[in-house]
């Protein structure tokens, strides 16, 4: 197989002239070999037959002469007769037997040969080397003896060998002649091909297409040569045309390049100038915003504190106005700061585990009050396949949602606003999530949708007057969403409402999350719950959770129908009624107040869901035990359903939410230190801590903090950065150098600028976390929660290790 | 197909042949030792050989005076009539039909009629000339084992040489009796021309 391949490769590599010669030679050789073999075979066969006949006739002669010797018992004569065989070259052996088959006379021509008894089955037989004959000797009818003859075929073999030698010589001569002839004849075939090959090589190496091949004959090769020449001619003509075009083009390009270079130079100068201006603008904005925020922080903080003091109605109104206005101004400044950050490319996103569920609820919470003022129903829906915890920037995500929600509230007079969250894709990098904010507001004309996300744009200038706003919100949203790997768009119909969609791409967090809210609750499993709400979405939200908890939800949007359902199903354990524009508190209480006085319903737990700010007041006296605010948060609803306790405070969730308990319970025995030089900020911070039921010692600069820490251990330190005597970074370094007997304190930096460089520097100094000023309740809670979780994780790891 | 199973010459057979030669030597010794019994047996054997030769000779002989070639070959004796019986046994050994066959017995020259072979034994030497001339006339092939038979004008004479029975043929006498003898036979015989 290998040899065959080698042979084929060798043949394939030969020139055409050699190939033709080889083909001719092989053909001649094959023919000659075949003819020679046939001839030799025939000759050998016929010669052998002749030899056999000769031996038969010799045998016949000897037998005829030996009859008398046998008859008259004269072996001498018989041997004399046999001795004549000496003259016959190839007879090697002759035995004469009498009729009793006893040896009578013998002739041994070749001493080395012995009788071959095995081959005596036939009268005359032969093999490749010998002829054997055994025939009877008769006189008349009477057999008087037998003659055995053995002759060699050497003569025949010699003759055949001679012929073979002669034929081989002839074959050799034939081959030489055929080689000579093929060599002369092949030129006719191979020469035109070789000429073509040579010409092709020349064309390839020289890239000159003016080469032509001379035609010798007008046969197939002649036509091939013609075609080849024609092809070269066409290529040559095309090349010439191309060259001409190329030269023309080059001159055009040269001209244009010169123009372009000039323009580019101008552009480069313009660009540099523009960039310089842009940078200056961005820097100015950043500095300005920062400078504006510091006094604003004081105004907001102090107004909060002011409102906590005893004020008469008028004073309270003034204080609230200041608080709201400064809040708006702060938001505006934040927007401008964000925008300038985005513009100058300084915006960086956090990558931390974010609970989407909490994020949406917090956003809704922030706007619940604004919605309740307009009697707007604020609700949400999260698809079951959405991962609850993702890696992302919770603050920025909430910012986008709050922005869209506040727009929706701003432009909606009645109806509801719904946030929908669904998973639209999954890749190796993570998931794609789609948020939709659906309102039933005034809608946006089609021709204005295009400019909606541009900077400083509102649909109508008159809107600014009516609704306020800088027109920066959506532009910021767009930039933020794009930074989060998504896009934002809007679908809207004038008079019917708008849907703002945005997507983000996020990694799913590996953080373990106990889906307590998605589990069956043994305490209430199998109970029945009657829900009455004018909004279908609210009912669906309640039903979607109660289904997980094992509670059967009977829902209706009509109050009267709800009452009759209550009569029909006496084993209802909970009644939830959502207040709304058409289902006002007064109406509800009038309609069902009477019914709930009936002792039959005394065991039913009655829950009212009101707008943010609603108090139990009259309702409480009519048998309602619990008031929740819209939108209903499942954790709060579950708490109400499961825990059989009546809230002491009229407003259940205004301050004391789940996070409050989580932080309060975890940190009430911890030692906290606030390091802050500004007295106002000290007050704001201690007040916010006290609202979480926590107290803190105060150090007025870094040096004092270090001294205090030398004398006693603290679990948590809130550390300002810019302070006289010793700044926050130095103080932190000093603290980290100390020998802490127990656990190292957790240090939270308080800063007005949370750039990534700052953050890195803070971490390098040994700080654990940071809090952006002005300090708000939510951000403080988040920072404290992060510490609590870290501590819990450390404990659980330690206990595991033990 | 020939019967070849008996055609075996091997060392044992060569030994047998040597043994036969040895036995022959012993036999000669016994003969010279004057054992009568052995002499008789030897004479019988020799007679059988001679009869065999006589019977076998017909294939090599042509009687030109006899035109009836289909007629059976005939034998006769003169002198010792007992040899006729020996001839009959030799013919029987060749599986010839004995019904058609008889060996005649002549006692005097005058009695002699045509036969193919006339075996002469114990016939007076002085009368042999007369017997021969009578037989020559009739074209009879005369055969004898009497010494000097050929010298006296007989055609075939059996004689002993090296303990073997040999044939002596008088070619002239055969010609005279118009009898042709095959060269194959003549090759074996000692030829004389008288």
Coordinates of N, CA, C and O in Angstrom, one line a residue, chain A residues 215-282:
Chain A
X215 N 2.3 28.3 -31.6 CA 1.5 27.1 -31.9 C 2.3 26.2 -32.9 O 2.8 26.8 -33.9
X216 N 2.4 24.9 -32.7 CA 3.1 24.1 -33.6 C 2.2 23.3 -34.6 O 2.3 23.3 -35.8
X217 N 1.2 22.7 -34.0 CA 0.2 21.9 -34.7 C -1.2 22.5 -34.5 O -1.4 23.2 -33.5
X218 N -2.1 22.1 -35.4 CA -3.5 22.6 -35.2 C -4.4 21.6 -34.6 O -5.5 21.4 -35.0
X219 N -3.8 20.9 -33.6 CA -4.6 19.8 -33.0 C -5.2 20.4 -31.7 O -5.3 21.6 -31.5
X220 N -5.6 19.5 -30.7 CA -6.1 19.9 -29.4 C -5.2 20.8 -28.7 O -5.6 21.8 -28.1
X221 N -3.9 20.5 -28.8 CA -2.9 21.3 -28.1 C -2.8 22.7 -28.7 O -2.6 23.7 -28.0
X222 N -2.9 22.7 -30.0 CA -2.9 24.0 -30.7 C -4.1 24.9 -30.2 O -3.9 26.0 -29.9
X223 N -5.2 24.2 -30.0 CA -6.4 25.0 -29.5 C -6.1 25.5 -28.1 O -6.5 26.6 -27.7
X224 N -5.5 24.6 -27.3 CA -5.2 25.0 -25.9 C -4.3 26.2 -25.9 O -4.5 27.2 -25.2
X225 N -3.3 26.2 -26.8 CA -2.3 27.3 -26.9 C -3.0 28.6 -27.3 O -2.8 29.6 -26.7
X226 N -3.9 28.5 -28.3 CA -4.7 29.6 -28.7 C -5.5 30.2 -27.5 O -5.5 31.4 -27.3
X227 N -6.2 29.3 -26.8 CA -7.0 29.8 -25.6 C -6.1 30.5 -24.6 O -6.5 31.5 -24.0
X228 N -4.9 29.9 -24.3 CA -4.0 30.4 -23.3 C -3.6 31.8 -23.8 O -3.6 32.8 -23.0
X229 N -3.2 31.9 -25.0 CA -2.8 33.2 -25.6 C -3.9 34.3 -25.5 O -3.6 35.4 -25.1
X230 N -5.1 33.8 -25.8 CA -6.3 34.7 -25.8 C -6.5 35.2 -24.3 O -6.7 36.4 -24.1
X231 N -6.4 34.3 -23.4 CA -6.6 34.6 -22.0 C -5.5 35.7 -21.5 O -5.9 36.7 -20.9
X232 N -4.3 35.5 -21.9 CA -3.2 36.4 -21.5 C -3.5 37.8 -22.1 O -3.3 38.8 -21.5
X233 N -4.0 37.7 -23.4 CA -4.3 39.0 -24.1 C -5.3 39.8 -23.3 O -5.2 41.0 -23.1
X234 N -6.4 39.1 -22.9 CA -7.4 39.8 -22.1 C -7.0 40.3 -20.8 O -7.3 41.4 -20.4
X235 N -6.2 39.5 -20.1 CA -5.7 40.0 -18.8 C -4.8 41.2 -19.0 O -4.9 42.2 -18.3
X236 N -4.0 41.2 -20.1 CA -3.1 42.3 -20.4 C -3.9 43.6 -20.6 O -3.6 44.6 -20.0
X237 N -5.0 43.4 -21.4 CA -5.8 44.6 -21.7 C -6.5 45.1 -20.5 O -6.5 46.3 -20.2
X238 N -7.0 44.2 -19.6 CA -7.6 44.6 -18.4 C -6.7 45.3 -17.4 O -7.0 46.3 -16.8
X239 N -5.5 44.7 -17.4 CA -4.4 45.3 -16.5 C -4.1 46.8 -16.9 O -4.0 47.7 -16.1
X240 N -4.1 46.9 -18.2 CA -3.8 48.3 -18.7 C -4.9 49.3 -18.3 O -4.6 50.4 -17.9
X241 N -6.1 48.8 -18.5 CA -7.2 49.6 -18.1 C -7.2 50.0 -16.6 O -7.4 51.1 -16.2
X242 N -6.9 48.9 -15.8 CA -6.9 49.1 -14.4 C -5.8 50.1 -14.0 O -6.0 50.9 -13.1
X243 N -4.7 49.9 -14.6 CA -3.5 50.8 -14.3 C -3.9 52.3 -14.6 O -3.7 53.2 -13.8
X244 N -4.7 52.5 -15.7 CA -5.1 53.8 -16.1 C -6.0 54.4 -15.0 O -5.8 55.5 -14.5
X245 N -7.0 53.5 -14.6 CA -8.0 53.9 -13.6 C -7.3 54.2 -12.3 O -7.5 55.2 -11.6
X246 N -6.3 53.4 -12.0 CA -5.6 53.5 -10.7 C -4.9 54.9 -10.7 O -4.9 55.6 -9.7
X247 N -4.2 55.2 -11.8 CA -3.5 56.4 -11.8 C -4.4 57.6 -11.7 O -4.2 58.6 -10.9
X248 N -5.6 57.5 -12.3 CA -6.6 58.6 -12.2 C -7.1 58.7 -10.8 O -7.1 59.8 -10.2
X249 N -7.4 57.6 -10.2 CA -7.8 57.6 -8.8 C -6.8 58.1 -7.9 O -7.1 58.9 -7.0
X250 N -5.6 57.7 -8.1 CA -4.5 58.2 -7.2 C -4.4 59.7 -7.2 O -4.2 60.4 -6.2
X251 N -4.5 60.3 -8.4 CA -4.4 61.7 -8.5 C -5.6 62.4 -7.7 O -5.4 63.4 -7.0
X252 N -6.8 61.7 -7.9 CA -8.0 62.3 -7.2 C -7.8 62.2 -5.7 O -8.0 63.1 -4.9
X253 N -7.3 61.0 -5.3 CA -7.1 60.8 -3.8 C -6.0 61.8 -3.3 O -6.2 62.3 -2.2
X254 N -5.0 62.0 -4.1 CA -4.0 62.9 -3.6 C -4.6 64.3 -3.4 O -4.3 64.9 -2.3
X255 N -5.4 64.8 -4.3 CA -6.1 66.1 -4.2 C -6.9 66.1 -2.9 O -6.8 67.0 -2.1
X256 N -7.7 65.0 -2.8 CA -8.6 65.0 -1.6 C -7.9 64.9 -0.3 O -8.3 65.5 0.7
X257 N -6.8 64.1 -0.3 CA -6.1 64.0 0.9 C -5.5 65.3 1.4 O -5.5 65.7 2.6
X258 N -5.1 66.1 0.4 CA -4.5 67.4 0.8 C -5.6 68.2 1.4 O -5.4 68.9 2.5
X259 N -6.8 68.2 0.8 CA -8.0 69.0 1.4 C -8.3 68.5 2.8 O -8.5 69.2 3.7
X260 N -8.3 67.1 2.8 CA -8.7 66.5 4.1 C -7.7 66.9 5.2 O -8.1 67.2 6.4
X261 N -6.4 66.9 4.9 CA -5.4 67.2 5.9 C -5.6 68.6 6.4 O -5.5 68.8 7.6
X262 N -6.0 69.4 5.5 CA -6.2 70.8 5.9 C -7.4 70.9 6.9 O -7.3 71.5 8.0
X263 N -8.5 70.2 6.4 CA -9.7 70.3 7.2 C -9.5 69.6 8.6 O -9.9 70.1 9.6
X264 N -8.7 68.5 8.5 CA -8.5 67.7 9.8 C -7.7 68.6 10.8 O -8.0 68.6 12.0
X265 N -6.8 69.3 10.3 CA -6.0 70.2 11.1 C -6.9 71.2 11.8 O -6.8 71.4 13.1
X266 N -7.8 71.8 11.0 CA -8.7 72.7 11.6 C -9.6 72.1 12.6 O -9.9 72.6 13.7
X267 N -10.1 70.8 12.2 CA -11.0 70.1 13.1 C -10.3 69.8 14.4 O -10.9 69.9 15.5
X268 N -9.0 69.4 14.3 CA -8.3 69.0 15.5 C -8.2 70.2 16.5 O -8.4 70.0 17.7
X269 N -7.9 71.3 15.9 CA -7.9 72.5 16.8 C -9.2 72.8 17.4 O -9.3 73.0 18.6
X270 N -10.3 72.6 16.6 CA -11.6 72.9 17.1 C -12.0 71.9 18.1 O -12.6 72.3 19.2
X271 N -11.6 70.6 17.9 CA -11.9 69.6 18.8 C -11.2 69.8 20.2 O -11.8 69.7 21.2
X272 N -10.0 70.2 20.1 CA -9.2 70.4 21.3 C -9.8 71.5 22.1 O -10.0 71.5 23.3
X273 N -10.2 72.6 21.4 CA -10.9 73.7 22.0 C -12.2 73.3 22.7 O -12.4 73.6 23.9
X274 N -13.0 72.5 21.9 CA -14.3 72.0 22.4 C -14.1 71.2 23.7 O -14.8 71.3 24.7
X275 N -13.1 70.3 23.6 CA -12.8 69.4 24.7 C -12.4 70.2 26.0 O -12.8 69.9 27.1
X276 N -11.6 71.1 25.7 CA -11.1 72.0 26.8 C -12.3 72.7 27.4 O -12.4 72.6 28.7
X277 N -13.2 73.2 26.6 CA -14.3 73.9 27.1 C -15.2 72.9 27.9 O -15.7 73.3 28.9
X278 N -15.4 71.7 27.3 CA -16.3 70.8 27.9 C -15.8 70.3 29.3 O -16.5 70.2 30.2
X279 N -14.4 70.1 29.3 CA -13.8 69.7 30.5 C -14.0 70.8 31.6 O -14.4 70.6 32.7
X280 N -13.8 72.0 31.1 CA -13.9 73.1 32.0 C -15.3 73.2 32.6 O -15.5 73.4 33.8
X281 N -16.3 73.0 31.6 CA -17.7 73.0 32.0 C -18.0 72.0 33.1 O -18.6 72.2 34.1
X282 N -17.5 70.8 32.7 CA -17.8 69.6 33.6 C -17.2 69.9 35.0 O -17.8 69.6 36.0

